[in-house]
Short mmCIF file of C-alpha atoms in Angstrom, two decimals:
data_model
loop_
_atom_site.label_atom_id
_atom_site.label_comp_id
_atom_site.label_asym_id
_atom_site.label_seq_id
_atom_site.Cartn_x
_atom_site.Cartn_y
_atom_site.Cartn_z
CA MET A 88 -156.16 111.54 121.18
CA ALA A 89 -158.49 112.30 118.31
CA GLU A 90 -162.10 112.14 119.53
CA GLY A 91 -163.97 109.14 118.19
CA ILE A 92 -161.04 107.52 116.39
CA LEU A 93 -160.81 103.74 116.36
CA PHE A 94 -158.11 102.35 118.58
CA ALA A 95 -156.75 98.82 118.13
CA ASP A 96 -155.68 97.47 121.48
CA GLU A 97 -153.20 94.67 122.19
CA MET A 98 -155.87 92.04 121.58
CA GLY A 99 -156.55 93.48 118.15
CA THR A 100 -159.98 94.73 119.21
CA ASP A 101 -161.11 98.05 117.77
CA SER A 102 -162.73 100.49 120.17
CA ALA A 103 -163.58 104.17 119.86
CA LEU A 104 -161.71 106.66 122.02
CA VAL A 105 -164.43 108.76 123.66
CA ALA A 106 -163.51 111.53 126.10
CA GLU A 107 -165.10 111.79 129.54
CA LYS A 108 -166.78 115.08 128.67
CA ASN A 109 -168.69 113.25 125.92
CA GLY A 110 -169.80 110.38 128.13
CA GLY A 111 -166.76 108.14 127.65
CA HIS A 112 -163.88 107.18 129.91
CA HIS A 113 -160.84 107.91 127.74
CA VAL A 114 -158.30 110.60 128.62
CA SER A 115 -156.29 112.50 126.02
CA GLY A 116 -152.51 112.78 125.97
CA GLU A 117 -152.80 116.49 126.72
CA GLU A 118 -154.82 115.67 129.83
CA LEU A 119 -152.35 112.98 130.91
CA ASP A 120 -149.18 115.07 130.47
CA PRO A 121 -149.52 116.97 133.80
CA TYR A 122 -149.55 113.67 135.71
CA ARG A 123 -146.04 113.00 134.41
CA LEU A 124 -144.79 115.85 136.59
CA ILE A 125 -146.23 114.39 139.80
CA GLY A 126 -144.37 111.68 141.70
CA ASP A 127 -145.48 110.48 145.12
CA THR A 128 -145.84 113.79 146.93
CA HIS A 129 -146.03 112.54 150.52
CA ILE A 130 -143.13 110.09 150.54
CA ASP A 131 -141.08 112.48 148.36
CA GLU A 132 -141.64 115.16 151.01
CA ILE A 133 -140.51 112.78 153.76
CA LEU A 134 -137.23 111.95 152.00
CA GLU A 135 -136.62 115.63 151.30
CA LEU A 136 -137.18 116.59 154.94
CA LEU A 137 -134.98 113.75 156.21
CA ASP A 138 -132.18 114.96 153.94
CA LYS A 139 -132.58 118.54 155.19
CA GLU A 140 -132.38 117.32 158.78
CA LYS A 141 -129.18 115.38 157.98
CA LYS A 142 -130.95 112.07 158.64
CA PRO A 143 -131.18 110.56 155.15
CA LEU A 144 -132.70 107.10 154.74
CA GLY A 145 -129.58 105.21 153.75
CA PRO A 146 -128.59 101.66 152.80
CA GLY A 147 -129.70 99.20 155.45
CA ASP A 148 -132.04 101.68 157.16
CA ASP A 149 -135.44 100.21 157.95
CA PHE A 150 -138.17 102.67 156.98
CA PHE A 151 -140.57 101.29 159.59
CA LYS A 152 -138.08 101.70 162.41
CA VAL A 153 -137.51 105.32 161.38
CA ALA A 154 -141.26 105.87 161.11
CA ASP A 155 -141.90 104.22 164.48
CA LEU A 156 -139.42 106.56 166.16
CA ALA A 157 -141.26 109.50 164.57
CA VAL A 158 -144.62 108.25 165.83
CA ARG A 159 -143.25 107.73 169.36
CA ALA A 160 -141.62 111.17 169.49
CA GLU A 161 -143.41 113.68 171.68
CA LYS A 162 -145.63 115.86 169.51
CA PRO A 163 -144.31 119.24 170.70
CA HIS A 164 -140.73 118.17 169.91
CA ARG A 165 -141.28 116.46 166.55
CA SER A 166 -139.20 117.73 163.64
CA PRO A 167 -140.88 118.49 160.29
CA ALA A 168 -139.74 115.09 158.98
CA GLU A 169 -141.17 113.34 162.03
CA ILE A 170 -144.46 115.21 161.68
CA SER A 171 -144.73 114.13 158.03
CA LEU A 172 -143.73 110.55 158.88
CA ALA A 173 -146.28 110.32 161.69
CA ALA A 174 -149.02 111.65 159.39
CA PHE A 175 -148.01 109.13 156.72
CA MET A 176 -148.18 106.20 159.12
CA LYS A 177 -151.50 107.36 160.53
CA LYS A 178 -153.03 107.58 157.06
CA TYR A 179 -151.83 104.18 155.86
CA SER A 180 -152.65 102.44 159.14
CA THR A 181 -156.32 103.19 158.54
CA LEU A 182 -158.34 101.62 155.72
CA PRO A 183 -159.96 104.06 153.27
CA SER A 184 -163.77 104.28 153.39
CA TRP A 185 -164.04 102.65 149.96
CA VAL A 186 -162.28 99.43 151.04
CA ASP A 187 -164.36 96.29 151.61
CA VAL A 188 -162.15 93.65 153.25
CA ASP A 189 -164.32 90.77 151.98
CA GLN A 190 -163.96 92.14 148.46
CA LEU A 191 -160.17 92.26 148.87
CA ARG A 192 -160.22 88.59 149.85
CA ARG A 193 -162.36 87.72 146.83
CA GLY A 194 -159.98 89.70 144.61
CA GLN A 195 -157.05 87.65 145.92
CA GLU A 196 -158.98 84.48 145.15
CA VAL A 197 -159.54 85.59 141.55
CA TYR A 198 -155.79 85.77 141.01
CA LEU A 199 -155.15 82.51 142.88
CA ALA A 200 -157.87 80.67 140.96
CA TYR A 201 -156.39 81.60 137.59
CA LEU A 202 -152.74 81.79 138.67
CA PRO A 203 -151.18 80.00 135.64
CA SER A 204 -153.02 82.19 133.11
CA ALA A 205 -152.51 85.31 135.24
CA SER A 206 -148.75 84.66 135.54
CA MET A 207 -148.37 84.08 131.82
CA SER A 208 -150.29 87.30 131.13
CA LEU A 209 -148.10 89.25 133.55
CA TYR A 210 -144.93 88.03 131.87
CA TYR A 211 -145.87 88.38 128.22
CA ARG A 212 -148.52 91.12 128.18
CA SER A 213 -147.42 93.31 131.07
CA LEU A 214 -143.70 92.86 131.60
CA VAL A 215 -142.33 92.34 128.09
CA SER A 216 -144.59 94.83 126.29
CA GLY A 217 -145.15 97.23 129.22
CA PHE A 218 -141.49 97.68 130.16
CA SER A 219 -140.77 98.32 126.49
CA ILE A 220 -142.67 101.63 126.60
CA PRO A 221 -139.84 104.15 125.99
CA LYS A 222 -140.77 106.62 128.74
CA ILE A 223 -141.09 103.85 131.31
CA ALA A 224 -138.02 102.10 129.92
CA ALA A 225 -135.98 105.26 130.57
CA VAL A 226 -136.10 104.59 134.32
CA ILE A 227 -135.32 100.91 133.83
CA GLN A 228 -132.31 101.73 131.67
CA ALA A 229 -131.07 104.49 133.97
CA THR A 230 -131.02 102.06 136.91
CA ALA A 231 -129.88 99.00 134.90
CA TYR A 232 -132.92 97.21 136.32
CA LEU A 233 -133.89 94.11 134.27
CA VAL A 234 -131.85 95.31 131.29
CA PRO A 235 -128.23 95.24 130.07
CA PRO A 236 -125.63 95.39 131.54
CA ALA A 237 -127.57 93.12 133.93
CA ARG A 238 -127.43 89.56 132.60
CA PRO A 239 -130.66 87.61 131.93
CA ASP A 240 -129.94 85.35 134.92
CA GLN A 241 -129.67 88.46 137.11
CA ALA A 242 -132.92 89.73 135.63
CA LEU A 243 -134.55 86.46 136.65
CA GLN A 244 -133.60 87.07 140.28
CA ARG A 245 -135.23 90.49 140.06
CA LEU A 246 -138.38 88.90 138.67
CA PHE A 247 -138.37 86.71 141.77
CA ASP A 248 -138.54 89.94 143.79
CA THR A 249 -141.71 90.85 141.90
CA GLY A 250 -142.99 87.37 142.66
CA ALA A 251 -142.25 87.97 146.33
CA PHE A 252 -144.36 91.13 146.19
CA THR A 253 -147.34 89.37 144.61
CA SER A 254 -147.03 86.40 146.96
CA ALA A 255 -146.97 88.69 150.01
CA CYS A 256 -149.94 90.72 148.79
CA ILE A 257 -152.04 87.88 147.37
CA GLY A 258 -150.83 84.48 148.57
CA LEU A 259 -150.63 85.12 152.32
CA GLY A 260 -154.29 85.92 152.86
CA VAL A 261 -156.24 89.13 153.29
CA ASP A 262 -154.80 89.84 156.76
CA SER A 263 -151.39 90.18 155.12
CA ILE A 264 -152.42 93.35 153.26
CA LEU A 265 -154.25 94.96 156.16
CA PRO A 266 -152.28 97.51 158.25
CA GLY A 267 -149.28 95.88 159.90
CA GLY A 268 -149.38 92.74 157.75
CA GLU A 269 -146.54 91.30 155.68
CA GLY A 270 -148.05 92.37 152.34
CA TRP A 271 -148.87 95.83 153.69
CA LYS A 272 -145.25 96.30 154.78
CA THR A 273 -143.95 94.94 151.48
CA ALA A 274 -146.07 97.38 149.45
CA LEU A 275 -144.80 100.32 151.51
CA TYR A 276 -141.19 99.09 151.18
CA VAL A 277 -141.63 99.06 147.39
CA ARG A 278 -143.07 102.56 147.60
CA VAL A 279 -140.04 103.83 149.53
CA LEU A 280 -137.69 102.14 147.03
CA HIS A 281 -139.48 103.90 144.15
CA ALA A 282 -139.13 107.23 145.95
CA LYS A 283 -135.40 106.61 146.44
CA VAL A 284 -135.00 105.82 142.76
CA ARG A 285 -136.94 108.96 141.83
CA ARG A 286 -134.85 111.13 144.12
CA SER A 287 -131.57 109.58 142.97
CA LEU A 288 -132.33 110.13 139.28
CA LEU A 289 -133.47 113.72 139.81
CA LYS A 290 -130.16 114.47 141.57
CA ARG A 291 -128.07 113.48 138.58
CA LYS A 292 -126.06 116.22 136.89
CA ASP A 293 -124.23 116.99 133.67
CA ALA A 294 -124.44 114.31 130.95
CA ARG A 295 -126.37 111.96 133.22
CA LYS A 296 -128.94 114.59 134.22
CA TRP A 297 -132.52 113.33 134.08
CA ASN A 298 -134.54 114.96 131.26
CA THR A 299 -137.81 115.90 132.95
CA ASN A 300 -139.01 117.74 129.84
CA VAL A 301 -138.94 114.51 127.84
CA TYR A 302 -139.70 111.83 130.42
CA GLY A 303 -141.45 113.69 133.20
CA VAL A 304 -140.61 112.94 136.83
CA PRO A 305 -139.23 109.38 137.25
CA ILE A 306 -141.91 106.91 138.35
CA ASN A 307 -144.66 109.48 137.98
CA GLN A 308 -148.41 109.15 138.42
CA GLU A 309 -149.06 108.19 134.80
CA ASP A 310 -146.34 105.53 134.79
CA MET A 311 -147.43 104.13 138.17
CA SER A 312 -151.07 104.06 137.04
CA ALA A 313 -150.14 102.31 133.79
CA THR A 314 -148.09 99.74 135.71
CA LEU A 315 -150.95 99.16 138.13
CA LEU A 316 -153.31 98.49 135.22
CA ALA A 317 -150.73 96.09 133.78
CA PHE A 318 -151.18 94.01 136.93
CA ALA A 319 -154.95 94.51 136.92
CA VAL A 320 -156.59 94.96 133.50
CA ASN A 321 -153.86 93.25 131.46
CA VAL A 322 -154.11 90.17 133.66
CA LEU A 323 -157.91 90.05 133.34
CA ASP A 324 -157.67 90.46 129.57
CA GLY A 325 -155.00 87.76 129.38
CA ILE A 326 -157.18 85.32 131.31
CA ASP A 327 -160.04 86.08 128.89
CA ILE A 328 -157.77 85.37 125.90
CA ILE A 329 -156.45 82.09 127.31
CA ALA A 330 -159.88 80.89 128.48
CA GLY A 331 -161.62 81.94 125.27
CA LYS A 332 -164.37 83.25 127.51
CA GLU A 333 -164.79 86.45 129.48
CA LEU A 334 -164.58 86.33 133.25
CA PRO A 335 -167.77 87.18 135.19
CA LYS A 336 -168.01 90.91 135.84
CA LEU A 337 -168.21 90.40 139.61
CA GLU A 338 -164.80 88.70 139.58
CA LYS A 339 -163.38 91.59 137.58
CA LEU A 340 -164.79 94.13 140.04
CA ASP A 341 -163.32 92.20 142.99
CA TYR A 342 -159.90 91.95 141.35
CA LEU A 343 -159.86 95.66 140.43
CA ALA A 344 -160.83 96.55 144.01
CA LEU A 345 -157.82 94.57 145.26
CA TRP A 346 -155.43 96.45 142.98
CA ARG A 347 -157.05 99.78 143.76
CA TYR A 348 -156.15 99.24 147.41
CA LEU A 349 -152.64 97.94 146.60
CA GLY A 350 -152.13 100.90 144.29
CA TRP A 351 -153.11 103.24 147.12
CA LEU A 352 -150.46 101.64 149.33
CA LEU A 353 -147.90 101.94 146.50
CA GLY A 354 -148.50 105.67 146.06
CA VAL A 355 -150.94 105.70 143.15
CA GLU A 356 -153.28 108.61 143.83
CA THR A 357 -156.86 107.58 144.54
CA GLU A 358 -160.10 109.19 145.59
CA GLY A 359 -159.66 111.23 148.77
CA ASP A 360 -155.87 111.62 148.48
CA ILE A 361 -154.60 115.18 148.96
CA ARG A 362 -151.30 116.24 147.42
CA ARG A 363 -148.67 117.92 149.55
CA PRO A 364 -148.09 121.69 149.21
CA GLY A 365 -146.29 122.84 146.08
CA HIS A 366 -148.30 120.70 143.66
CA ARG A 367 -151.48 121.29 141.67
CA SER A 368 -154.59 120.79 143.77
CA ASN A 369 -156.92 117.82 143.33
CA GLY A 370 -159.57 120.25 142.13
CA GLU A 371 -157.31 121.34 139.27
CA LEU A 372 -155.98 117.85 138.54
CA PRO A 373 -158.10 115.05 140.02
CA PRO A 374 -156.33 111.75 140.88
CA LEU A 375 -156.36 109.23 138.04
CA ASP A 376 -157.48 106.50 140.48
CA PRO A 377 -156.97 103.90 137.70
CA CYS A 378 -158.90 101.02 139.29
CA GLY A 379 -161.63 103.25 140.68
CA PRO A 380 -165.07 104.14 139.32
CA GLY A 381 -163.89 107.04 137.17
CA ARG A 382 -165.52 110.43 136.95
CA ASN A 383 -168.27 109.35 134.56
CA LYS A 384 -171.84 109.02 135.84
CA ASP A 385 -171.98 105.24 135.34
CA GLY A 386 -169.16 104.70 137.88
CA ASP A 387 -168.08 101.42 136.27
CA PRO A 388 -164.51 100.46 137.29
CA VAL A 389 -164.32 97.75 134.59
CA ARG A 390 -165.09 100.18 131.77
CA TYR A 391 -163.04 103.02 133.25
CA SER A 392 -159.89 100.98 133.92
CA ALA A 393 -159.98 99.41 130.45
CA ALA A 394 -160.46 102.82 128.81
CA LEU A 395 -157.70 104.38 130.88
CA LEU A 396 -155.28 101.61 129.88
CA GLU A 397 -156.18 102.25 126.23
CA SER A 398 -155.51 105.95 126.84
CA PHE A 399 -152.07 105.17 128.30
CA ILE A 400 -151.22 102.91 125.37
CA ASP A 401 -152.34 105.58 122.90
CA HIS A 402 -150.23 108.15 124.74
CA LEU A 403 -147.09 106.15 125.57
CA LEU A 404 -146.67 103.02 123.47
CA GLU A 405 -144.33 104.03 120.65
CA PRO A 406 -141.69 101.26 120.55
CA ASP A 407 -138.15 102.33 119.65
CA GLU A 408 -134.71 100.72 119.66
CA SER A 409 -134.63 100.60 123.46
CA SER A 410 -137.98 98.78 123.43
CA VAL A 411 -136.54 96.08 121.18
CA ILE A 412 -133.47 95.62 123.40
CA ILE A 413 -135.49 95.40 126.62
CA SER A 414 -138.18 93.06 125.29
CA HIS A 415 -135.57 90.67 123.85
CA HIS A 416 -133.57 90.78 127.07
CA LEU A 417 -136.64 89.89 129.13
CA LEU A 418 -137.47 86.97 126.82
CA LYS A 419 -133.97 85.60 127.43
CA ILE A 420 -134.26 85.29 131.22
CA THR A 421 -132.84 82.02 132.47
CA ASP A 422 -131.42 80.26 135.51
CA ARG A 423 -128.56 78.82 133.43
CA LYS A 424 -125.13 79.79 134.72
CA PRO A 425 -123.40 81.85 132.00
CA PRO A 426 -119.79 81.21 130.94
CA SER A 427 -118.83 84.74 132.01
CA THR A 428 -120.06 87.32 134.52
CA LYS A 429 -119.86 90.04 131.86
CA LEU A 430 -122.74 90.17 129.41
CA SER A 431 -120.50 91.42 126.60
CA GLU A 432 -118.32 88.28 126.87
CA ILE A 433 -121.19 85.77 126.70
CA PRO A 434 -121.80 84.26 123.22
CA GLU A 435 -125.07 85.47 121.69
CA GLU A 436 -126.32 81.92 121.10
CA PHE A 437 -126.13 81.19 124.85
CA TYR A 438 -129.28 83.27 125.36
CA LYS A 439 -130.68 83.44 121.83
CA ASN A 440 -131.64 79.79 121.86
CA ASP A 441 -134.69 77.66 121.12
CA LEU A 442 -136.42 78.79 124.32
CA PHE A 443 -136.01 82.44 123.35
CA TYR A 444 -137.66 81.85 119.96
CA TYR A 445 -140.48 79.89 121.56
CA ARG A 446 -141.12 82.62 124.11
CA SER A 447 -141.11 85.18 121.31
CA TYR A 448 -143.85 83.23 119.56
CA GLN A 449 -145.87 82.85 122.76
CA CYS A 450 -145.54 86.57 123.42
CA ARG A 451 -146.70 87.33 119.89
CA ARG A 452 -149.83 85.25 120.45
CA LEU A 453 -150.71 87.22 123.58
CA ILE A 454 -149.87 90.79 122.51
CA GLY A 455 -150.74 90.61 118.81
CA ASP A 456 -148.68 90.94 115.65
CA HIS A 457 -148.77 94.75 115.56
CA ILE A 458 -146.83 95.23 118.80
CA ALA A 459 -144.78 92.06 118.29
CA ASP A 460 -143.57 93.35 114.93
CA ALA A 461 -142.72 96.72 116.46
CA LEU A 462 -140.66 94.88 119.09
CA GLN A 463 -139.08 92.77 116.33
CA LEU A 464 -139.94 89.51 118.06
CA PRO A 465 -138.36 86.92 115.79
CA TYR A 466 -139.56 83.56 114.50
CA HIS A 467 -137.04 80.73 114.61
CA PRO A 468 -134.92 80.76 111.40
CA SER A 469 -135.63 77.03 110.92
CA LEU A 470 -138.96 76.19 109.29
CA TRP A 471 -139.10 72.90 111.19
CA LYS A 472 -138.53 74.69 114.51
CA ARG A 473 -141.21 77.25 113.66
CA CYS A 474 -143.70 74.43 113.04
CA TRP A 475 -142.67 72.73 116.25
CA HIS A 476 -143.14 75.98 118.21
CA ARG A 477 -146.67 76.36 116.81
CA ILE A 478 -147.56 72.79 117.82
CA ARG A 479 -145.98 73.17 121.24
CA SER A 480 -147.75 76.49 121.80
CA ALA A 481 -151.12 75.07 120.70
CA VAL A 482 -150.83 72.16 123.14
CA PHE A 483 -149.62 74.41 125.94
CA MET A 484 -152.40 76.98 125.44
CA SER A 485 -155.05 74.26 125.15
CA LEU A 486 -154.00 72.78 128.49
CA PHE A 487 -154.07 76.23 130.08
CA ARG A 488 -157.52 76.85 128.59
CA PHE A 489 -158.86 73.59 129.99
CA TYR A 490 -157.36 74.32 133.42
CA THR A 491 -158.78 77.87 133.44
CA LEU A 492 -162.27 76.82 132.31
CA ALA A 493 -162.40 74.00 134.85
CA THR A 494 -161.55 76.50 137.57
CA MET A 495 -164.14 78.92 136.23
CA PHE A 496 -167.10 76.51 136.04
CA LEU A 497 -166.47 73.73 138.58
CA PRO A 498 -166.74 74.99 142.21
CA PHE A 499 -165.02 71.90 143.63
CA VAL A 500 -162.06 72.32 141.29
CA ARG A 501 -161.92 76.06 142.06
CA ARG A 502 -161.69 75.46 145.82
CA LYS A 503 -158.96 72.85 145.39
CA VAL A 504 -157.01 75.01 142.94
CA ILE A 505 -157.13 78.09 145.20
CA THR A 506 -155.85 76.01 148.14
CA TRP A 507 -153.11 74.45 146.01
CA HIS A 508 -151.94 77.77 144.57
CA THR A 509 -152.09 79.47 147.98
CA ASN A 510 -149.86 76.80 149.52
CA GLY A 511 -147.46 77.07 146.59
CA TYR A 512 -147.26 80.84 146.97
CA LYS A 513 -146.58 80.50 150.69
CA ARG A 514 -143.74 78.04 150.05
CA PHE A 515 -142.28 80.38 147.43
CA HIS A 516 -142.45 83.35 149.79
CA ASP A 517 -140.85 81.40 152.65
CA GLU A 518 -138.00 80.29 150.37
CA TRP A 519 -137.53 83.83 149.06
CA LEU A 520 -137.27 85.19 152.61
CA LYS A 521 -134.62 82.58 153.47
CA THR A 522 -132.35 83.58 150.60
CA HIS A 523 -133.10 87.30 150.47
CA ARG A 524 -130.80 88.59 153.20
CA THR A 525 -127.84 86.63 151.84
CA LYS A 526 -128.39 88.00 148.33
CA MET A 527 -128.86 91.51 149.66
CA ALA A 528 -125.66 91.40 151.68
CA LYS A 529 -123.74 90.11 148.65
CA ALA A 530 -125.22 92.81 146.41
CA LEU A 531 -124.19 95.56 148.83
CA ALA A 532 -120.72 94.07 149.36
CA THR A 533 -120.01 93.82 145.63
CA LYS A 534 -121.80 97.09 144.75
CA GLU A 535 -124.14 95.11 142.53
CA LEU A 536 -127.48 96.79 141.85
CA ALA A 537 -129.76 96.27 144.83
CA THR A 538 -133.33 95.76 143.71
CA CYS A 539 -134.79 93.61 146.44
CA ILE A 540 -137.94 94.82 148.12
CA ARG A 541 -136.93 94.50 151.74
CA GLU A 542 -134.71 96.57 153.98
CA GLY A 543 -131.29 97.31 152.62
CA ASN A 544 -132.34 99.27 149.53
CA GLY A 545 -129.81 102.02 149.19
CA ASP A 546 -130.30 105.68 148.36
CA ASP A 547 -128.02 105.36 145.40
CA ALA A 548 -130.68 103.43 143.58
CA ASP A 549 -128.98 103.59 140.24
CA GLY A 550 -126.20 101.42 141.57
CA LYS A 551 -123.50 103.95 140.79
#
């Protein structure tokens, strides 16, 4: 990062990169590099100790049952793994001092109030462009998660898993994310899955060996922080774009506070976290705490989180051939049944259809031409279709803008919309739970990649 240079973000807005030491909030690539060598030190330690004690967390093993046994074990007779597990459960069963439960509830309501705009932002701004970052994409490609050889219809099912996470953490009420709640458990399940993926990739040898020098540790602190901000800052920015008006700062603060807490549950280092032995101390390398107040005197989470996201983009976003493949694949997701189970045998036009070109145009509108061109997002080859896509997009975005503004300025509409979206999220989550175990059993039986966020996630997270 060159001090003071102008940086054009995804919205096409120019802003100066100013380092923290000079009163700004931006972090240079050199400062971010060490975070790529840090995973999730506590849960990584637990998996390592379980392996050493010949009690690895395998397919079908419920992390909470294993942890509960560790907590119930008599202290003098606990093994090192049980000691670490008990400490982990004690820490995450107690709310951090910086958590305000009422603020968490208000943060959930921000997302629920603007759910259509937030969902569209997550898909186009966060998923398509974010997962196209080469260093993050390396993990996705290594596990065949959301990318070829997985078919677009399979990728859609994995997006439903992400929807199940957000519904559990946002749509089921604030009690769901407090210790012992459904969302709390779901976040920790996702955290364990990430640790399994990290461990599996680092164990690879020979030609498949993970290149830590190039990519850092899989699912490292920079990548996790960037992903967290994709759910936080990118969503807020997307709502601003669609509404044509900036959200009130109080709503932004509430929403960032929600994701700061969820990030803490997911293993993103925050204020007060202490790394396990064998890693650089917090004094040497303070936690990024991406949704926190930052280390600047003004302590403004809105400014800090936005600047940190810009720093990540400046450091990581260099689209390459893999970025093009992944972004196009994600824009092709569908529930249509393909003519073959093998992606290589499915005609290109089955997925590269009118909907794909329309989504490409919508994505371009939300991420800007610079990144869209780098991802080679195509316009429809037919001039008539291109005109139709522009008209369709204009109508669609206008309706979304009206809906968002009505929710923003009319309290009666806002209350009704939050209730409506909450009930919809609950129905979605209930339906997902009904079908999850069947899909998980089928995935394990057929050795298909298991990506669901409940019990049954195997150690061999790359599906090999």
